[in-house]
């Protein structure tokens, strides 16, 4: 290095200090001193064990909270996304199971599973229900590819999503469980499965939910003795409102809007008159189908990283359709049901849904079914739920726990 | 608390700098000691009192040794200090290793202690031994204030993973180092987050893949990426540690000198983790007699001891012992045959360099393997073709995805930037433009790195486990 003093390094140092100072102030970093020292006080070994019983955030939680409230955080996520896009890194977020196609569509993968637990639990539930003459129907909700080779060709990585499901369906059908595989309908109708899903989210769209509801209703008629008017689900009976490039899905928020772009959204409401009683927590309330939808979510002016997921604008709420005469259905579902329960309920008197992961091991599903007098049970799961029980840390771990 | 965490960057570091520079005169050392202990407490709260006790005992013994009149008394304090510090290291780091080995030998099931490793204990122990030995030899110029000794042992930028500075490195403060410190810190931050962490995604995938899902190309990609990842991880950390030390006005020894430019295996360890190599040279190899003994076999025995210790210092597992012995074998071979020195032709030297890099690469595979069997299996995968179209396709996909970072990493393995800077030495304007461009690139890299950490792609330092 030359002995003559350069002006560049002092300038760089000044800029660096300025950056530290601005972030320190703008993020209100000084507010973290209190929680940090409280955590430290609890973490170091001490004789006063009573002090440890009070909850204090861990250093990891403080770190996470601090980082998620960092000044300009979303701009930084966008910067990462923009750079990843510029270098065309499709597997950049593969450690979070996010794989990005050329058009920004996000796919994910599934590990191989035996399907043993899922088959055993499903068949046992069917047997339990059969003894009480309650029919069971299983509906497989697809993921964004209906052939594993599609994913493997795109990312040179193995996935077992469809093969797991083929195996599972074949085994439960062999055991006499009635099952509908929506992938068959996609093939029969020659649909592009990607058109049924958001690009930046793992959920299917509202129109896809309506499409699936018709097939589910058909299945309920065929296997569960229902008599639902299938014309209720004709798209022309619905008023559509469309937004272009308006929201960012759950996976898209990780990758950044600069990488995957924003998603379109379509809201559907029946054109015909509806009359419901909604079973809210602690109170019932009456109203039309519109009350399924939290329309305040549809505000393109809200920061896409901060806004609620538009998919969940459709509430998955137990309801009584006062215009329908028959049926009391329990849907054992997942978040895909946000946009199937509402449409399906148009042809059924009473529809409740239960997401198994929201209840712990002590929850007695079988008593719940009997006590509530359901006349049919529909299991409708996204196909990546199969295999969830292989990982005790997975949020899907209990989805197939039906033994109680 | 990782040095690439946002809490460190935007809370701890600015607060520490502000408190330090707002404190007058000699009180600054006390402040910096307190800051260092707080840093340790955040990183390893369960052992903070043990850490303070180890520092206190070491400093008291060092001071007593310095005052002792007789050689016997000095030696007693030295031995006591080394035994205490080494005892802590052996207890916390090697108890389970010893129990497992004993259980395997005697074919009995021995319950393990499952002791958590105190943060940076391997580095702390070596610094403590170096401090005590230098005081014993009289080479350490002890400060009047014993807090200075405690600060040397606990100085927060170096406590986690070095560099293994010597007591005298912390003897004089130089406020002019601040600018250089910022430069080094930024460079280190970018190396760690932008290169090491990103390449770790490739290695994390490939090294856990079962053999049947691998291929020669896939295995080679993983091995090369790991060699680059480890270098940029540790060199990045060292740059940050040096940079932060400089920001507080303290000097810190260099730890890396473009190691993959090495001409031989022996010279590699003069370029890689330099402070560790120097420590083993000064505190193990030379006290054992070094190369100056009359007996040739004694020299090789000394080398064997050094490399065995180097291996197990890196980890309490047989893979690390074998890894260390691998270096002993290669260095002993080079010493015995003087092969690198005997090769005269340019091409011959180039071939030897390539062979050296290949050897180092295989060594890193062992280093990263969860056990010896899987390490050897991985090396077999690299050497024996096993057709697997999907693994080959995946390797090409990863290359397509990560080519930019691999390319930058390879380029930065060569001293292009310092050489260009040196060339522009006499041309003031061109040099300033070059430096300004470099500063802008660093700032842009820093912004990108921070954004990557925020986006949740940060990993803890690979070297923090030692």
mmCIF file with all atom_site columns, N, CA, C and O in Angstrom, chain B residues 261-292:
data_model
loop_
_atom_site.group_PDB
_atom_site.id
_atom_site.type_symbol
_atom_site.label_atom_id
_atom_site.label_alt_id
_atom_site.label_comp_id
_atom_site.label_asym_id
_atom_site.label_entity_id
_atom_site.label_seq_id
_atom_site.pdbx_PDB_ins_code
_atom_site.Cartn_x
_atom_site.Cartn_y
_atom_site.Cartn_z
_atom_site.occupancy
_atom_site.B_iso_or_equiv
_atom_site.pdbx_formal_charge
_atom_site.auth_seq_id
_atom_site.auth_comp_id
_atom_site.auth_asym_id
_atom_site.auth_atom_id
_atom_site.pdbx_PDB_model_num
ATOM 1   N N  . UNK B 1 261 ? -2.994 -20.464 -3.486 1.00 0.00 ? 261 UNK B N  1
ATOM 2   C CA . UNK B 1 261 ? -1.904 -20.147 -4.426 1.00 0.00 ? 261 UNK B CA 1
ATOM 3   C C  . UNK B 1 261 ? -0.644 -20.937 -4.060 1.00 0.00 ? 261 UNK B C  1
ATOM 4   O O  . UNK B 1 261 ? 0.415  -20.736 -4.632 1.00 0.00 ? 261 UNK B O  1
ATOM 5   N N  . UNK B 1 262 ? -0.776 -21.800 -3.086 1.00 0.00 ? 262 UNK B N  1
ATOM 6   C CA . UNK B 1 262 ? 0.420  -22.448 -2.538 1.00 0.00 ? 262 UNK B CA 1
ATOM 7   C C  . UNK B 1 262 ? 1.158  -23.327 -3.557 1.00 0.00 ? 262 UNK B C  1
ATOM 8   O O  . UNK B 1 262 ? 0.552  -23.888 -4.463 1.00 0.00 ? 262 UNK B O  1
ATOM 9   N N  . UNK B 1 263 ? 2.472  -23.422 -3.338 1.00 0.00 ? 263 UNK B N  1
ATOM 10  C CA . UNK B 1 263 ? 3.288  -24.259 -4.231 1.00 0.00 ? 263 UNK B CA 1
ATOM 11  C C  . UNK B 1 263 ? 3.396  -25.687 -3.704 1.00 0.00 ? 263 UNK B C  1
ATOM 12  O O  . UNK B 1 263 ? 3.723  -26.602 -4.451 1.00 0.00 ? 263 UNK B O  1
ATOM 13  N N  . UNK B 1 264 ? 3.148  -25.855 -2.398 1.00 0.00 ? 264 UNK B N  1
ATOM 14  C CA . UNK B 1 264 ? 3.300  -27.189 -1.822 1.00 0.00 ? 264 UNK B CA 1
ATOM 15  C C  . UNK B 1 264 ? 2.404  -27.306 -0.591 1.00 0.00 ? 264 UNK B C  1
ATOM 16  O O  . UNK B 1 264 ? 1.881  -26.300 -0.093 1.00 0.00 ? 264 UNK B O  1
ATOM 17  N N  . UNK B 1 265 ? 2.272  -28.535 -0.106 1.00 0.00 ? 265 UNK B N  1
ATOM 18  C CA . UNK B 1 265 ? 1.439  -28.752 1.081  1.00 0.00 ? 265 UNK B CA 1
ATOM 19  C C  . UNK B 1 265 ? 2.076  -28.060 2.288  1.00 0.00 ? 265 UNK B C  1
ATOM 20  O O  . UNK B 1 265 ? 1.388  -27.437 3.102  1.00 0.00 ? 265 UNK B O  1
ATOM 21  N N  . UNK B 1 266 ? 3.399  -28.152 2.402  1.00 0.00 ? 266 UNK B N  1
ATOM 22  C CA . UNK B 1 266 ? 4.092  -27.524 3.539  1.00 0.00 ? 266 UNK B CA 1
ATOM 23  C C  . UNK B 1 266 ? 3.824  -26.027 3.560  1.00 0.00 ? 266 UNK B C  1
ATOM 24  O O  . UNK B 1 266 ? 3.567  -25.453 4.623  1.00 0.00 ? 266 UNK B O  1
ATOM 25  N N  . UNK B 1 267 ? 3.896  -25.410 2.383  1.00 0.00 ? 267 UNK B N  1
ATOM 26  C CA . UNK B 1 267 ? 3.707  -23.959 2.333  1.00 0.00 ? 267 UNK B CA 1
ATOM 27  C C  . UNK B 1 267 ? 2.238  -23.558 2.524  1.00 0.00 ? 267 UNK B C  1
ATOM 28  O O  . UNK B 1 267 ? 1.958  -22.418 2.877  1.00 0.00 ? 267 UNK B O  1
ATOM 29  N N  . UNK B 1 268 ? 1.339  -24.497 2.249  1.00 0.00 ? 268 UNK B N  1
ATOM 30  C CA . UNK B 1 268 ? -0.086 -24.197 2.423  1.00 0.00 ? 268 UNK B CA 1
ATOM 31  C C  . UNK B 1 268 ? -0.352 -23.737 3.856  1.00 0.00 ? 268 UNK B C  1
ATOM 32  O O  . UNK B 1 268 ? -1.089 -22.772 4.094  1.00 0.00 ? 268 UNK B O  1
ATOM 33  N N  . UNK B 1 269 ? 0.268  -24.426 4.815  1.00 0.00 ? 269 UNK B N  1
ATOM 34  C CA . UNK B 1 269 ? 0.012  -24.090 6.222  1.00 0.00 ? 269 UNK B CA 1
ATOM 35  C C  . UNK B 1 269 ? 0.757  -22.849 6.682  1.00 0.00 ? 269 UNK B C  1
ATOM 36  O O  . UNK B 1 269 ? 0.643  -22.456 7.834  1.00 0.00 ? 269 UNK B O  1
ATOM 37  N N  . UNK B 1 270 ? 1.543  -22.256 5.770  1.00 0.00 ? 270 UNK B N  1
ATOM 38  C CA . UNK B 1 270 ? 2.082  -20.928 6.095  1.00 0.00 ? 270 UNK B CA 1
ATOM 39  C C  . UNK B 1 270 ? 1.167  -19.848 5.528  1.00 0.00 ? 270 UNK B C  1
ATOM 40  O O  . UNK B 1 270 ? 1.399  -18.665 5.696  1.00 0.00 ? 270 UNK B O  1
ATOM 41  N N  . UNK B 1 271 ? 0.152  -20.282 4.785  1.00 0.00 ? 271 UNK B N  1
ATOM 42  C CA . UNK B 1 271 ? -0.800 -19.335 4.180  1.00 0.00 ? 271 UNK B CA 1
ATOM 43  C C  . UNK B 1 271 ? -2.207 -19.499 4.770  1.00 0.00 ? 271 UNK B C  1
ATOM 44  O O  . UNK B 1 271 ? -3.035 -18.636 4.620  1.00 0.00 ? 271 UNK B O  1
ATOM 45  N N  . UNK B 1 272 ? -2.483 -20.663 5.336  1.00 0.00 ? 272 UNK B N  1
ATOM 46  C CA . UNK B 1 272 ? -3.820 -20.972 5.853  1.00 0.00 ? 272 UNK B CA 1
ATOM 47  C C  . UNK B 1 272 ? -3.774 -20.952 7.381  1.00 0.00 ? 272 UNK B C  1
ATOM 48  O O  . UNK B 1 272 ? -2.920 -21.606 7.978  1.00 0.00 ? 272 UNK B O  1
ATOM 49  N N  . UNK B 1 273 ? -4.698 -20.267 7.996  1.00 0.00 ? 273 UNK B N  1
ATOM 50  C CA . UNK B 1 273 ? -4.772 -20.177 9.467  1.00 0.00 ? 273 UNK B CA 1
ATOM 51  C C  . UNK B 1 273 ? -3.368 -19.959 10.038 1.00 0.00 ? 273 UNK B C  1
ATOM 52  O O  . UNK B 1 273 ? -2.875 -20.745 10.877 1.00 0.00 ? 273 UNK B O  1
ATOM 53  N N  . UNK B 1 274 ? -2.753 -18.886 9.560  1.00 0.00 ? 274 UNK B N  1
ATOM 54  C CA . UNK B 1 274 ? -1.344 -18.610 9.864  1.00 0.00 ? 274 UNK B CA 1
ATOM 55  C C  . UNK B 1 274 ? -1.116 -18.543 11.377 1.00 0.00 ? 274 UNK B C  1
ATOM 56  O O  . UNK B 1 274 ? -0.113 -19.052 11.888 1.00 0.00 ? 274 UNK B O  1
ATOM 57  N N  . UNK B 1 275 ? -2.054 -17.927 12.088 1.00 0.00 ? 275 UNK B N  1
ATOM 58  C CA . UNK B 1 275 ? -1.834 -17.745 13.529 1.00 0.00 ? 275 UNK B CA 1
ATOM 59  C C  . UNK B 1 275 ? -1.845 -19.087 14.265 1.00 0.00 ? 275 UNK B C  1
ATOM 60  O O  . UNK B 1 275 ? -1.152 -19.248 15.270 1.00 0.00 ? 275 UNK B O  1
ATOM 61  N N  . UNK B 1 276 ? -2.592 -20.058 13.759 1.00 0.00 ? 276 UNK B N  1
ATOM 62  C CA . UNK B 1 276 ? -2.602 -21.377 14.400 1.00 0.00 ? 276 UNK B CA 1
ATOM 63  C C  . UNK B 1 276 ? -1.279 -22.102 14.110 1.00 0.00 ? 276 UNK B C  1
ATOM 64  O O  . UNK B 1 276 ? -0.681 -22.694 15.010 1.00 0.00 ? 276 UNK B O  1
ATOM 65  N N  . UNK B 1 277 ? -0.863 -22.035 12.835 1.00 0.00 ? 277 UNK B N  1
ATOM 66  C CA . UNK B 1 277 ? 0.409  -22.667 12.457 1.00 0.00 ? 277 UNK B CA 1
ATOM 67  C C  . UNK B 1 277 ? 1.559  -22.092 13.282 1.00 0.00 ? 277 UNK B C  1
ATOM 68  O O  . UNK B 1 277 ? 2.428  -22.823 13.777 1.00 0.00 ? 277 UNK B O  1
ATOM 69  N N  . UNK B 1 278 ? 1.534  -20.768 13.438 1.00 0.00 ? 278 UNK B N  1
ATOM 70  C CA . UNK B 1 278 ? 2.602  -20.110 14.204 1.00 0.00 ? 278 UNK B CA 1
ATOM 71  C C  . UNK B 1 278 ? 2.536  -20.531 15.673 1.00 0.00 ? 278 UNK B C  1
ATOM 72  O O  . UNK B 1 278 ? 3.562  -20.712 16.330 1.00 0.00 ? 278 UNK B O  1
ATOM 73  N N  . UNK B 1 279 ? 1.326  -20.713 16.175 1.00 0.00 ? 279 UNK B N  1
ATOM 74  C CA . UNK B 1 279 ? 1.171  -21.131 17.582 1.00 0.00 ? 279 UNK B CA 1
ATOM 75  C C  . UNK B 1 279 ? 1.784  -22.515 17.784 1.00 0.00 ? 279 UNK B C  1
ATOM 76  O O  . UNK B 1 279 ? 2.556  -22.718 18.718 1.00 0.00 ? 279 UNK B O  1
ATOM 77  N N  . UNK B 1 280 ? 1.420  -23.441 16.905 1.00 0.00 ? 280 UNK B N  1
ATOM 78  C CA . UNK B 1 280 ? 1.970  -24.799 17.045 1.00 0.00 ? 280 UNK B CA 1
ATOM 79  C C  . UNK B 1 280 ? 3.490  -24.792 16.884 1.00 0.00 ? 280 UNK B C  1
ATOM 80  O O  . UNK B 1 280 ? 4.195  -25.537 17.570 1.00 0.00 ? 280 UNK B O  1
ATOM 81  N N  . UNK B 1 281 ? 3.972  -23.944 15.980 1.00 0.00 ? 281 UNK B N  1
ATOM 82  C CA . UNK B 1 281 ? 5.426  -23.860 15.780 1.00 0.00 ? 281 UNK B CA 1
ATOM 83  C C  . UNK B 1 281 ? 6.106  -23.385 17.073 1.00 0.00 ? 281 UNK B C  1
ATOM 84  O O  . UNK B 1 281 ? 7.060  -23.993 17.557 1.00 0.00 ? 281 UNK B O  1
ATOM 85  N N  . UNK B 1 282 ? 5.559  -22.293 17.648 1.00 0.00 ? 282 UNK B N  1
ATOM 86  C CA . UNK B 1 282 ? 6.235  -21.659 18.782 1.00 0.00 ? 282 UNK B CA 1
ATOM 87  C C  . UNK B 1 282 ? 6.027  -22.388 20.111 1.00 0.00 ? 282 UNK B C  1
ATOM 88  O O  . UNK B 1 282 ? 6.895  -22.323 20.979 1.00 0.00 ? 282 UNK B O  1
ATOM 89  N N  . UNK B 1 283 ? 4.853  -23.029 20.256 1.00 0.00 ? 283 UNK B N  1
ATOM 90  C CA . UNK B 1 283 ? 4.543  -23.578 21.583 1.00 0.00 ? 283 UNK B CA 1
ATOM 91  C C  . UNK B 1 283 ? 4.537  -25.105 21.634 1.00 0.00 ? 283 UNK B C  1
ATOM 92  O O  . UNK B 1 283 ? 4.383  -25.677 22.709 1.00 0.00 ? 283 UNK B O  1
ATOM 93  N N  . UNK B 1 284 ? 4.696  -25.758 20.485 1.00 0.00 ? 284 UNK B N  1
ATOM 94  C CA . UNK B 1 284 ? 4.762  -27.223 20.486 1.00 0.00 ? 284 UNK B CA 1
ATOM 95  C C  . UNK B 1 284 ? 6.014  -27.703 19.740 1.00 0.00 ? 284 UNK B C  1
ATOM 96  O O  . UNK B 1 284 ? 6.877  -28.381 20.324 1.00 0.00 ? 284 UNK B O  1
ATOM 97  N N  . UNK B 1 285 ? 6.125  -27.292 18.471 1.00 0.00 ? 285 UNK B N  1
ATOM 98  C CA . UNK B 1 285 ? 7.173  -27.837 17.615 1.00 0.00 ? 285 UNK B CA 1
ATOM 99  C C  . UNK B 1 285 ? 8.574  -27.446 18.118 1.00 0.00 ? 285 UNK B C  1
ATOM 100 O O  . UNK B 1 285 ? 9.435  -28.321 18.323 1.00 0.00 ? 285 UNK B O  1
ATOM 101 N N  . UNK B 1 286 ? 8.768  -26.158 18.352 1.00 0.00 ? 286 UNK B N  1
ATOM 102 C CA . UNK B 1 286 ? 10.098 -25.709 18.785 1.00 0.00 ? 286 UNK B CA 1
ATOM 103 C C  . UNK B 1 286 ? 10.431 -26.230 20.196 1.00 0.00 ? 286 UNK B C  1
ATOM 104 O O  . UNK B 1 286 ? 11.518 -26.768 20.401 1.00 0.00 ? 286 UNK B O  1
ATOM 105 N N  . UNK B 1 287 ? 9.497  -26.138 21.160 1.00 0.00 ? 287 UNK B N  1
ATOM 106 C CA . UNK B 1 287 ? 9.817  -26.728 22.467 1.00 0.00 ? 287 UNK B CA 1
ATOM 107 C C  . UNK B 1 287 ? 10.140 -28.229 22.399 1.00 0.00 ? 287 UNK B C  1
ATOM 108 O O  . UNK B 1 287 ? 10.902 -28.737 23.211 1.00 0.00 ? 287 UNK B O  1
ATOM 109 N N  . UNK B 1 288 ? 9.576  -28.923 21.415 1.00 0.00 ? 288 UNK B N  1
ATOM 110 C CA . UNK B 1 288 ? 9.901  -30.349 21.276 1.00 0.00 ? 288 UNK B CA 1
ATOM 111 C C  . UNK B 1 288 ? 11.286 -30.552 20.649 1.00 0.00 ? 288 UNK B C  1
ATOM 112 O O  . UNK B 1 288 ? 11.793 -31.668 20.599 1.00 0.00 ? 288 UNK B O  1
ATOM 113 N N  . UNK B 1 289 ? 11.856 -29.482 20.164 1.00 0.00 ? 289 UNK B N  1
ATOM 114 C CA . UNK B 1 289 ? 13.169 -29.599 19.518 1.00 0.00 ? 289 UNK B CA 1
ATOM 115 C C  . UNK B 1 289 ? 13.139 -29.136 18.076 1.00 0.00 ? 289 UNK B C  1
ATOM 116 O O  . UNK B 1 289 ? 14.184 -28.897 17.477 1.00 0.00 ? 289 UNK B O  1
ATOM 117 N N  . UNK B 1 290 ? 11.953 -29.027 17.498 1.00 0.00 ? 290 UNK B N  1
ATOM 118 C CA . UNK B 1 290 ? 11.793 -28.531 16.132 1.00 0.00 ? 290 UNK B CA 1
ATOM 119 C C  . UNK B 1 290 ? 12.600 -29.301 15.123 1.00 0.00 ? 290 UNK B C  1
ATOM 120 O O  . UNK B 1 290 ? 12.733 -30.526 15.204 1.00 0.00 ? 290 UNK B O  1
ATOM 121 N N  . UNK B 1 291 ? 13.227 -28.582 14.183 1.00 0.00 ? 291 UNK B N  1
ATOM 122 C CA . UNK B 1 291 ? 14.014 -29.222 13.118 1.00 0.00 ? 291 UNK B CA 1
ATOM 123 C C  . UNK B 1 291 ? 15.498 -29.246 13.477 1.00 0.00 ? 291 UNK B C  1
ATOM 124 O O  . UNK B 1 291 ? 16.310 -29.739 12.699 1.00 0.00 ? 291 UNK B O  1
ATOM 125 N N  . UNK B 1 292 ? 15.810 -28.657 14.611 1.00 0.00 ? 292 UNK B N  1
ATOM 126 C CA . UNK B 1 292 ? 17.239 -28.512 14.918 1.00 0.00 ? 292 UNK B CA 1
ATOM 127 C C  . UNK B 1 292 ? 17.803 -29.650 15.772 1.00 0.00 ? 292 UNK B C  1
ATOM 128 O O  . UNK B 1 292 ? 18.866 -29.512 16.351 1.00 0.00 ? 292 UNK B O  1
#
